[in-house]
CSV table of C-alpha atoms in Angstrom, one decimal:
chain,number,residue,atom,x,y,z
A,12,MET,CA,-1.4,0.1,11.6
A,13,PHE,CA,-4.5,1.8,10.3
A,14,PRO,CA,-7.3,2.9,12.6
A,15,LEU,CA,-10.2,0.5,12.3
A,16,GLN,CA,-13.0,2.0,14.3
A,17,PRO,CA,-16.2,1.9,12.1
A,18,CYS,CA,-18.4,5.0,11.8
A,19,ALA,CA,-20.9,5.2,14.7
A,20,VAL,CA,-23.9,5.8,12.3
A,21,ALA,CA,-25.8,2.5,11.9
A,22,GLY,CA,-25.5,1.1,8.4
A,23,CYS,CA,-22.5,3.2,7.4
A,24,ASP,CA,-19.5,1.0,6.4
A,25,ARG,CA,-16.9,3.8,6.3
A,26,PRO,CA,-14.3,4.0,9.1
A,27,ALA,CA,-14.5,6.9,11.6
A,28,VAL,CA,-12.1,9.7,11.0
A,29,PHE,CA,-9.4,10.9,13.4
A,30,ARG,CA,-10.9,12.2,16.7
A,31,LEU,CA,-14.5,11.6,15.6
A,32,ALA,CA,-16.9,8.7,16.2
A,33,THR,CA,-18.2,9.0,12.7
A,34,CYS,CA,-16.9,9.3,9.1
A,35,LEU,CA,-16.6,12.8,7.6
A,36,PRO,CA,-20.0,12.8,5.8
A,37,HIS,CA,-21.7,12.1,9.1
A,38,ALA,CA,-19.7,14.6,11.1
A,39,GLY,CA,-21.8,17.3,12.7
A,40,GLU,CA,-19.7,20.4,12.3
A,41,PRO,CA,-17.2,19.9,9.4
A,42,ALA,CA,-15.8,23.5,9.5
A,43,ALA,CA,-15.0,23.2,13.2
A,44,TYR,CA,-13.5,19.8,12.6
A,45,ARG,CA,-11.3,21.1,9.8
A,46,ARG,CA,-10.0,24.0,12.0
A,47,GLU,CA,-9.2,21.6,14.8
A,48,LEU,CA,-7.5,19.1,12.4
A,49,GLU,CA,-5.4,21.8,10.8
A,50,GLU,CA,-4.2,23.0,14.2
A,51,TYR,CA,-3.3,19.4,15.1
A,52,LEU,CA,-1.4,18.8,11.8
A,53,ARG,CA,0.5,22.0,12.2
A,54,SER,CA,1.7,21.3,15.7
A,55,ALA,CA,2.4,17.5,15.4
A,56,GLU,CA,5.9,16.5,14.6
A,57,ARG,CA,4.9,13.0,13.7
A,58,ILE,CA,1.6,12.3,12.0
A,59,SER,CA,0.8,8.6,12.2
A,60,GLU,CA,-2.0,6.1,11.9
A,61,LEU,CA,-4.7,8.6,11.0
A,62,ASN,CA,-7.8,8.1,9.0
A,63,LEU,CA,-8.6,11.4,7.2
A,64,ASP,CA,-10.6,10.0,4.3
A,65,GLY,CA,-12.4,12.8,2.4
A,66,VAL,CA,-10.9,15.8,4.3
A,67,GLU,CA,-10.4,19.1,2.6
A,68,LEU,CA,-7.2,21.0,3.5
A,69,SER,CA,-5.6,24.0,2.0
A,70,GLY,CA,-2.6,26.3,2.5
A,71,LEU,CA,-0.9,24.1,5.2
A,72,ASP,CA,2.8,23.9,5.5
A,73,LEU,CA,3.7,20.4,6.8
A,74,SER,CA,7.3,20.5,5.7
A,75,GLY,CA,9.8,18.3,7.5
A,76,LYS,CA,7.2,16.2,9.3
A,77,ARG,CA,7.2,12.4,9.6
A,78,ILE,CA,4.1,10.9,8.2
A,79,ARG,CA,3.4,7.2,8.6
A,80,CYS,CA,0.5,4.8,7.8
A,81,CYS,CA,-2.2,7.4,7.1
A,82,THR,CA,-5.1,7.4,4.7
A,83,LEU,CA,-6.4,10.5,3.0
A,84,SER,CA,-8.4,8.7,0.3
A,85,ARG,CA,-10.6,11.0,-1.7
A,86,ALA,CA,-9.2,14.1,0.1
A,87,ARG,CA,-9.0,17.5,-1.5
A,88,LEU,CA,-5.6,19.1,-0.9
A,89,GLU,CA,-4.7,22.5,-2.2
A,90,ARG,CA,-1.4,24.3,-1.8
A,91,LEU,CA,-0.1,21.9,0.8
A,92,ARG,CA,3.7,21.7,1.4
A,93,PHE,CA,5.2,18.4,2.3
A,94,ASP,CA,8.8,19.5,1.4
A,95,GLY,CA,11.4,17.4,3.1
A,96,CYS,CA,8.9,15.1,4.8
A,97,HIS,CA,9.6,11.5,5.6
A,98,ILE,CA,6.6,9.6,4.4
A,99,ARG,CA,6.0,5.9,4.8
A,100,LEU,CA,2.7,4.4,3.5
A,101,LEU,CA,0.3,7.2,2.7
A,102,TYR,CA,-2.9,6.5,0.9
A,103,LEU,CA,-4.1,9.4,-1.3
A,104,ASP,CA,-6.1,7.3,-3.7
A,105,PHE,CA,-8.8,9.1,-5.7
A,106,ALA,CA,-7.7,12.3,-4.0
A,107,SER,CA,-7.5,15.7,-5.7
A,108,LEU,CA,-4.1,17.5,-5.2
A,109,THR,CA,-3.6,21.0,-6.6
A,110,GLU,CA,-0.3,22.8,-6.3
A,111,CYS,CA,1.0,20.6,-3.6
A,112,SER,CA,4.8,20.2,-3.1
A,113,PHE,CA,6.6,17.0,-2.1
A,114,ALA,CA,10.1,18.3,-3.0
A,115,ASP,CA,13.1,16.6,-1.3
A,116,CYS,CA,10.8,14.1,0.4
A,117,GLN,CA,11.8,10.6,1.4
A,118,ILE,CA,8.7,8.6,0.4
A,119,ASN,CA,8.2,4.9,0.6
A,120,CYS,CA,4.9,3.6,-0.6
A,121,LEU,CA,2.6,6.5,-1.6
A,122,VAL,CA,-0.7,5.4,-3.2
A,123,LEU,CA,-2.1,8.0,-5.6
A,124,GLY,CA,-4.1,5.6,-7.8
A,125,GLY,CA,-7.1,7.3,-9.4
A,126,ALA,CA,-6.0,10.6,-8.0
A,127,GLU,CA,-6.1,13.9,-9.9
A,128,LEU,CA,-2.9,16.0,-9.6
A,129,SER,CA,-2.4,19.4,-11.0
A,130,GLY,CA,0.7,21.7,-10.6
A,131,CYS,CA,2.4,19.5,-8.1
A,132,SER,CA,6.1,19.0,-7.5
A,133,PHE,CA,8.0,15.9,-6.6
A,134,ARG,CA,11.4,17.4,-7.3
A,135,ALA,CA,14.4,15.6,-5.9
A,136,ALA,CA,12.2,13.2,-4.0
A,137,THR,CA,13.3,9.7,-3.2
A,138,MET,CA,10.1,7.8,-3.8
A,139,PRO,CA,10.4,4.1,-4.5
A,140,ARG,CA,7.3,1.9,-4.9
A,141,CYS,CA,4.7,4.6,-5.4
A,142,ASN,CA,1.5,3.8,-7.1
A,143,PHE,CA,0.1,6.4,-9.6
A,144,ALA,CA,-2.2,3.8,-11.4
A,145,GLY,CA,-5.0,5.6,-13.3
A,146,ALA,CA,-3.9,9.0,-12.0
A,147,ARG,CA,-4.6,12.1,-14.1
A,148,CYS,CA,-1.5,14.2,-13.9
A,149,ARG,CA,-1.1,17.7,-15.3
A,150,ASP,CA,1.8,20.0,-15.0
A,151,LEU,CA,3.8,17.9,-12.6
A,152,SER,CA,7.6,17.9,-12.0
A,153,PHE,CA,9.5,14.8,-10.9
A,154,ASP,CA,12.9,16.3,-11.9
A,155,GLY,CA,15.8,14.7,-10.1
A,156,SER,CA,13.7,12.1,-8.3
A,157,ASP,CA,14.3,8.4,-7.7
A,158,LEU,CA,11.1,6.6,-8.7
A,159,TYR,CA,12.5,3.0,-8.5
A,160,ALA,CA,9.7,0.4,-9.0
A,161,SER,CA,6.9,3.0,-9.0
A,162,ARG,CA,3.9,2.4,-11.3
A,163,PHE,CA,2.0,4.7,-13.6
A,164,THR,CA,-0.2,2.0,-15.1
A,165,GLY,CA,-3.1,3.5,-17.0
A,166,ALA,CA,-2.2,7.0,-15.9
A,167,SER,CA,-2.5,10.1,-18.1
A,168,LEU,CA,0.5,12.4,-18.0
A,169,ASP,CA,0.1,15.8,-19.6
A,170,ASN,CA,3.0,18.3,-19.5
A,171,CYS,CA,4.9,16.4,-16.9
A,172,SER,CA,8.7,16.5,-16.4
A,173,PHE,CA,10.9,13.5,-15.5
A,174,ARG,CA,14.3,15.1,-16.1
A,175,ASP,CA,17.3,13.3,-14.6
A,176,CYS,CA,15.2,10.7,-12.8
A,177,ASN,CA,15.9,7.1,-11.8
A,178,LEU,CA,13.2,5.2,-13.7
A,179,LYS,CA,14.6,1.7,-13.1
A,180,GLN,CA,11.7,-0.8,-13.1
A,181,VAL,CA,9.1,2.0,-13.3
A,182,ARG,CA,6.1,1.0,-15.3
A,183,PHE,CA,4.3,3.3,-17.7
A,184,ASP,CA,2.0,0.5,-19.1
A,185,HIS,CA,-1.2,1.7,-20.8
A,186,CYS,CA,-0.3,5.4,-20.1
A,187,THR,CA,-1.4,8.4,-22.1
A,188,LEU,CA,1.6,10.6,-22.5
A,189,ALA,CA,1.5,14.2,-23.8
A,190,GLU,CA,4.3,16.7,-23.6
A,191,VAL,CA,6.3,14.5,-21.2
A,192,ASP,CA,10.0,15.3,-20.8
A,193,PHE,CA,12.3,12.3,-20.0
A,194,ARG,CA,15.6,14.0,-20.7
A,195,ALA,CA,18.6,12.5,-18.9
A,196,SER,CA,16.6,9.7,-17.3
A,197,ASN,CA,17.2,6.0,-17.8
A,198,THR,CA,14.0,5.3,-19.8
A,199,GLU,CA,15.7,2.1,-21.1
A,200,GLU,CA,15.2,0.6,-17.7
A,201,ALA,CA,11.5,1.5,-17.5
A,202,PHE,CA,8.6,-0.3,-19.1
A,203,PHE,CA,6.5,1.3,-21.8
A,204,THR,CA,3.8,-0.8,-23.4
B,28,MET,CA,4.6,-7.1,10.5
B,29,LEU,CA,1.3,-6.6,12.3
B,30,GLY,CA,1.0,-6.1,16.0
B,31,ARG,CA,-1.4,-4.4,18.5
B,32,GLU,CA,0.0,-1.7,20.6
B,33,SER,CA,-1.5,-3.3,23.7
B,34,ALA,CA,0.0,-6.8,23.0
B,35,ARG,CA,3.5,-8.2,22.6
B,36,ASP,CA,2.7,-10.8,20.0
B,37,ALA,CA,3.2,-9.9,16.4
B,38,LEU,CA,2.2,-11.5,13.1
B,39,LEU,CA,4.5,-11.7,10.1
B,40,ILE,CA,3.4,-12.3,6.6
B,41,ASP,CA,5.9,-13.8,4.0
B,42,PRO,CA,9.2,-12.9,5.6
B,43,GLY,CA,11.2,-13.1,2.4
B,44,ILE,CA,14.2,-11.8,4.3
B,45,PHE,CA,15.1,-11.5,7.9
B,46,ASP,CA,17.5,-8.5,8.1
B,47,GLU,CA,18.6,-5.9,10.6
B,48,GLY,CA,15.6,-3.7,9.6
B,49,LEU,CA,13.1,-6.3,10.5
B,50,LEU,CA,14.9,-7.2,13.7
B,51,ARG,CA,15.0,-3.6,14.8
B,52,LEU,CA,11.3,-3.2,14.0
B,53,LEU,CA,10.5,-6.2,16.2
B,54,GLU,CA,12.8,-5.5,19.0
B,55,GLY,CA,12.5,-1.8,18.9
B,56,ASN,CA,8.7,-2.1,19.4
B,57,GLY,CA,8.9,-4.9,21.9
B,58,PHE,CA,7.2,-7.4,19.7
B,59,TYR,CA,7.7,-11.2,19.5
B,60,PRO,CA,6.9,-12.7,16.1
B,61,ARG,CA,4.6,-15.4,17.5
B,62,HIS,CA,2.9,-16.2,14.1
B,63,VAL,CA,4.0,-16.4,10.5
B,64,LEU,CA,1.6,-16.6,7.6
B,65,ILE,CA,2.9,-17.9,4.3
B,66,THR,CA,1.0,-16.9,1.1
B,67,HIS,CA,2.8,-19.6,-1.0
B,68,ALA,CA,5.9,-21.8,-0.8
B,69,HIS,CA,8.3,-19.8,-3.1
B,70,GLN,CA,11.7,-18.9,-1.7
B,71,GLY,CA,11.2,-15.1,-2.1
B,72,HIS,CA,8.4,-15.3,0.5
B,73,LEU,CA,10.1,-17.8,2.9
B,74,SER,CA,13.8,-17.2,3.0
B,75,GLY,CA,13.7,-15.2,6.2
B,76,VAL,CA,12.0,-18.0,8.1
B,77,ARG,CA,15.3,-19.9,8.5
B,78,THR,CA,16.9,-17.0,10.4
B,79,LEU,CA,13.7,-16.2,12.2
B,80,ARG,CA,13.5,-19.7,13.6
B,81,LYS,CA,17.1,-19.4,15.0
B,82,ILE,CA,16.0,-16.5,17.1
B,83,TYR,CA,12.4,-17.0,17.9
B,84,ASP,CA,9.9,-19.9,18.0
B,85,PRO,CA,7.1,-18.8,15.7
B,86,ALA,CA,4.2,-20.9,14.6
B,87,LEU,CA,3.9,-21.1,10.8
B,88,TYR,CA,0.6,-21.3,8.8
B,89,ALA,CA,0.2,-22.3,5.1
B,90,LEU,CA,-2.4,-23.9,2.8
B,91,GLU,CA,0.0,-26.7,1.9
B,92,PRO,CA,2.5,-27.3,4.8
B,93,ASP,CA,4.0,-30.2,2.9
B,94,ALA,CA,5.4,-27.8,0.4
B,95,LEU,CA,7.5,-26.1,3.1
B,96,GLU,CA,10.8,-27.2,4.6
B,97,PHE,CA,9.6,-26.2,8.0
B,98,PRO,CA,6.8,-27.6,10.2
B,99,ALA,CA,3.6,-25.6,9.7
B,100,GLU,CA,-0.1,-25.7,10.5
B,101,ARG,CA,-2.5,-26.4,7.6
B,102,ILE,CA,-5.0,-23.6,7.2
B,103,ALA,CA,-8.3,-23.6,5.2
B,104,GLU,CA,-10.8,-21.1,3.9
B,105,ALA,CA,-13.5,-22.3,6.1
B,106,HIS,CA,-11.6,-21.6,9.3
B,107,PRO,CA,-10.6,-18.0,10.2
B,108,LEU,CA,-7.5,-17.7,12.4
B,109,HIS,CA,-7.3,-15.6,15.5
B,110,LEU,CA,-3.6,-14.6,15.8
B,111,ALA,CA,-2.0,-11.8,17.8
B,112,GLY,CA,-5.3,-10.1,18.3
B,113,PHE,CA,-6.2,-10.1,14.7
B,114,THR,CA,-8.9,-12.2,12.8
B,115,VAL,CA,-7.3,-13.6,9.7
B,116,ARG,CA,-9.6,-14.7,6.8
B,117,VAL,CA,-7.9,-17.2,4.5
B,118,ILE,CA,-8.7,-17.0,0.8
B,119,ALA,CA,-7.4,-19.8,-1.4
B,120,THR,CA,-6.3,-18.3,-4.8
B,121,PRO,CA,-4.6,-21.0,-6.9
B,122,GLY,CA,-3.0,-20.0,-10.1
B,123,HIS,CA,0.4,-18.4,-9.5
B,124,SER,CA,1.0,-21.6,-7.5
B,125,GLN,CA,-1.3,-24.4,-6.4
B,126,ASP,CA,-0.9,-23.4,-2.8
B,127,SER,CA,-1.4,-19.6,-3.2
B,128,ALA,CA,-3.4,-17.9,-0.5
B,129,CYS,CA,-4.4,-14.3,0.3
B,130,PHE,CA,-5.1,-13.1,3.8
B,131,ARG,CA,-7.7,-10.6,4.8
B,132,ILE,CA,-7.1,-8.8,8.1
B,133,ASP,CA,-9.5,-6.0,9.0
B,134,ARG,CA,-9.3,-3.5,6.1
B,135,MET,CA,-6.1,-5.0,4.7
B,136,LEU,CA,-5.7,-7.7,2.1
B,137,PHE,CA,-2.3,-9.4,1.7
B,138,THR,CA,-2.2,-10.9,-1.8
B,139,GLY,CA,1.2,-12.5,-2.1
B,140,ASP,CA,1.9,-13.0,-5.8
B,141,THR,CA,-1.8,-13.4,-6.8
B,142,LEU,CA,-2.7,-9.8,-7.3
B,143,LEU,CA,-0.1,-7.0,-7.7
B,144,ALA,CA,-0.5,-3.3,-8.3
B,145,GLY,CA,-1.4,-3.0,-12.0
B,146,SER,CA,-0.6,-6.7,-12.6
B,147,VAL,CA,-1.2,-10.3,-11.6
B,148,GLY,CA,1.3,-13.0,-10.6
B,149,GLN,CA,3.1,-15.1,-13.2
B,150,ALA,CA,1.6,-18.3,-14.3
B,151,ASP,CA,3.5,-21.0,-16.2
B,152,THR,CA,0.7,-22.3,-18.4
B,153,GLU,CA,-2.5,-21.0,-19.9
B,154,TYR,CA,-4.5,-23.2,-17.6
B,155,GLU,CA,-2.8,-21.7,-14.5
B,156,LYS,CA,-3.3,-18.2,-15.9
B,157,ALA,CA,-7.0,-18.9,-16.3
B,158,LEU,CA,-7.1,-20.3,-12.8
B,159,LEU,CA,-5.3,-17.3,-11.4
B,160,LEU,CA,-7.7,-14.8,-13.1
B,161,ALA,CA,-10.7,-16.8,-12.0
B,162,SER,CA,-9.4,-16.7,-8.4
B,163,VAL,CA,-8.9,-13.0,-8.5
B,164,ARG,CA,-12.2,-12.2,-10.2
B,165,GLU,CA,-14.4,-14.5,-8.1
B,166,LYS,CA,-12.7,-14.3,-4.7
B,167,LEU,CA,-10.9,-10.9,-4.5
B,168,LEU,CA,-12.8,-8.5,-6.8
B,169,SER,CA,-16.0,-9.4,-5.1
B,170,LEU,CA,-14.7,-8.0,-1.8
B,171,GLU,CA,-15.3,-4.4,-0.7
B,172,PRO,CA,-13.5,-1.9,-3.0
B,173,GLY,CA,-12.1,0.1,-0.1
B,174,LEU,CA,-9.8,-2.7,1.1
B,175,LEU,CA,-6.1,-1.8,1.3
B,176,LEU,CA,-4.0,-4.1,-0.9
B,177,PHE,CA,-0.5,-5.3,0.2
B,178,PRO,CA,1.0,-7.4,-2.6
B,179,GLY,CA,4.1,-9.5,-2.1
B,180,HIS,CA,6.1,-7.3,-4.5
B,181,GLY,CA,5.8,-3.7,-5.7
B,182,PRO,CA,3.8,-0.8,-4.3
B,183,PRO,CA,0.6,-1.1,-2.2
B,184,SER,CA,-2.8,-0.4,-3.8
B,185,THR,CA,-6.5,-0.7,-3.1
B,186,LEU,CA,-9.0,-3.1,-4.5
B,187,GLU,CA,-10.8,-0.3,-6.2
B,188,ILE,CA,-7.7,0.9,-7.9
B,189,GLU,CA,-7.1,-2.6,-9.3
B,190,GLN,CA,-10.8,-3.1,-10.3
B,191,ARG,CA,-10.6,0.2,-12.3
B,192,PHE,CA,-7.1,0.3,-13.7
B,193,ASN,CA,-5.5,-3.1,-13.7
B,194,PRO,CA,-5.2,-3.9,-17.4
B,195,HIS,CA,-4.9,-7.7,-16.7
B,196,LEU,CA,-8.3,-7.8,-15.2
B,197,ARG,CA,-10.2,-6.3,-18.1
B,198,GLU,CA,-12.5,-8.7,-19.9
């Protein structure tokens, strides 16, 4: 399951990040750590059980990898490609994602609560039970995706496209919707309140 | 299912079904389901126990063992459990049912039908609803916001997400 080693700095209650004895704010050389981390992520076929809370990553192509039980809470991700990845239990809560692509992914349990997403694609992804509660979403495409039982409770969706999606048991409670396209999707099986 | 890489014993929480997937997960990783925690005695959280007990010999733990059709050990808030290498804190959260419990294990909080992503469990009466909300507010929302939440149904969450965005928990 998730790594549980606490940060080595006395009084800090955050968990230590991957390969370090401390959390990221207490890391000595963040730039060197980022380079080493990017190299590891590029080369690893399976990425599992990592704590990467608060990391900043950009321009990485992680397409086709298997990602399991990782936390990237409050991470800043720009132009990352996860296309075709198999993802199981990934925490990206309160993270910032800009122009990231999850096209054709098989995703089970992705947590994006409180995250800020801009220009991201989830096209043709199978992504049941994903949590977008309170997320601020702008210019996203979910076209052709299966979102069974996912939740957008309290999210704001601006210029987002849900064409030809499976929305069975998807909850859009307390959402703010602006320019959202649901054409050819089964909205009658989703919940809007 | 929770298990340490260094140990063979595993801990199951609410095995609502015992199917090939769970069997493969256990056997494929060399785990023996030594302990089973039950959040409450509703069939959707228990149905897998019948099959599980035909294959293995797990010990069951619940707040109200009398509500179960299987023998189980009675647990209480005051007594943390040490199972399969994990320390389990028991949190009694009546409301959805009188015997509802949540389990805190390290950074994880297993909430059964008490607290769900963006929602709370069903309650049959206004009294039970009030009891449920009081349980959540007093016993769960007071915990560290960074806890990872694993409800009995629906997607996972965190305590902070629920504190900030769950419409059922707004005053």
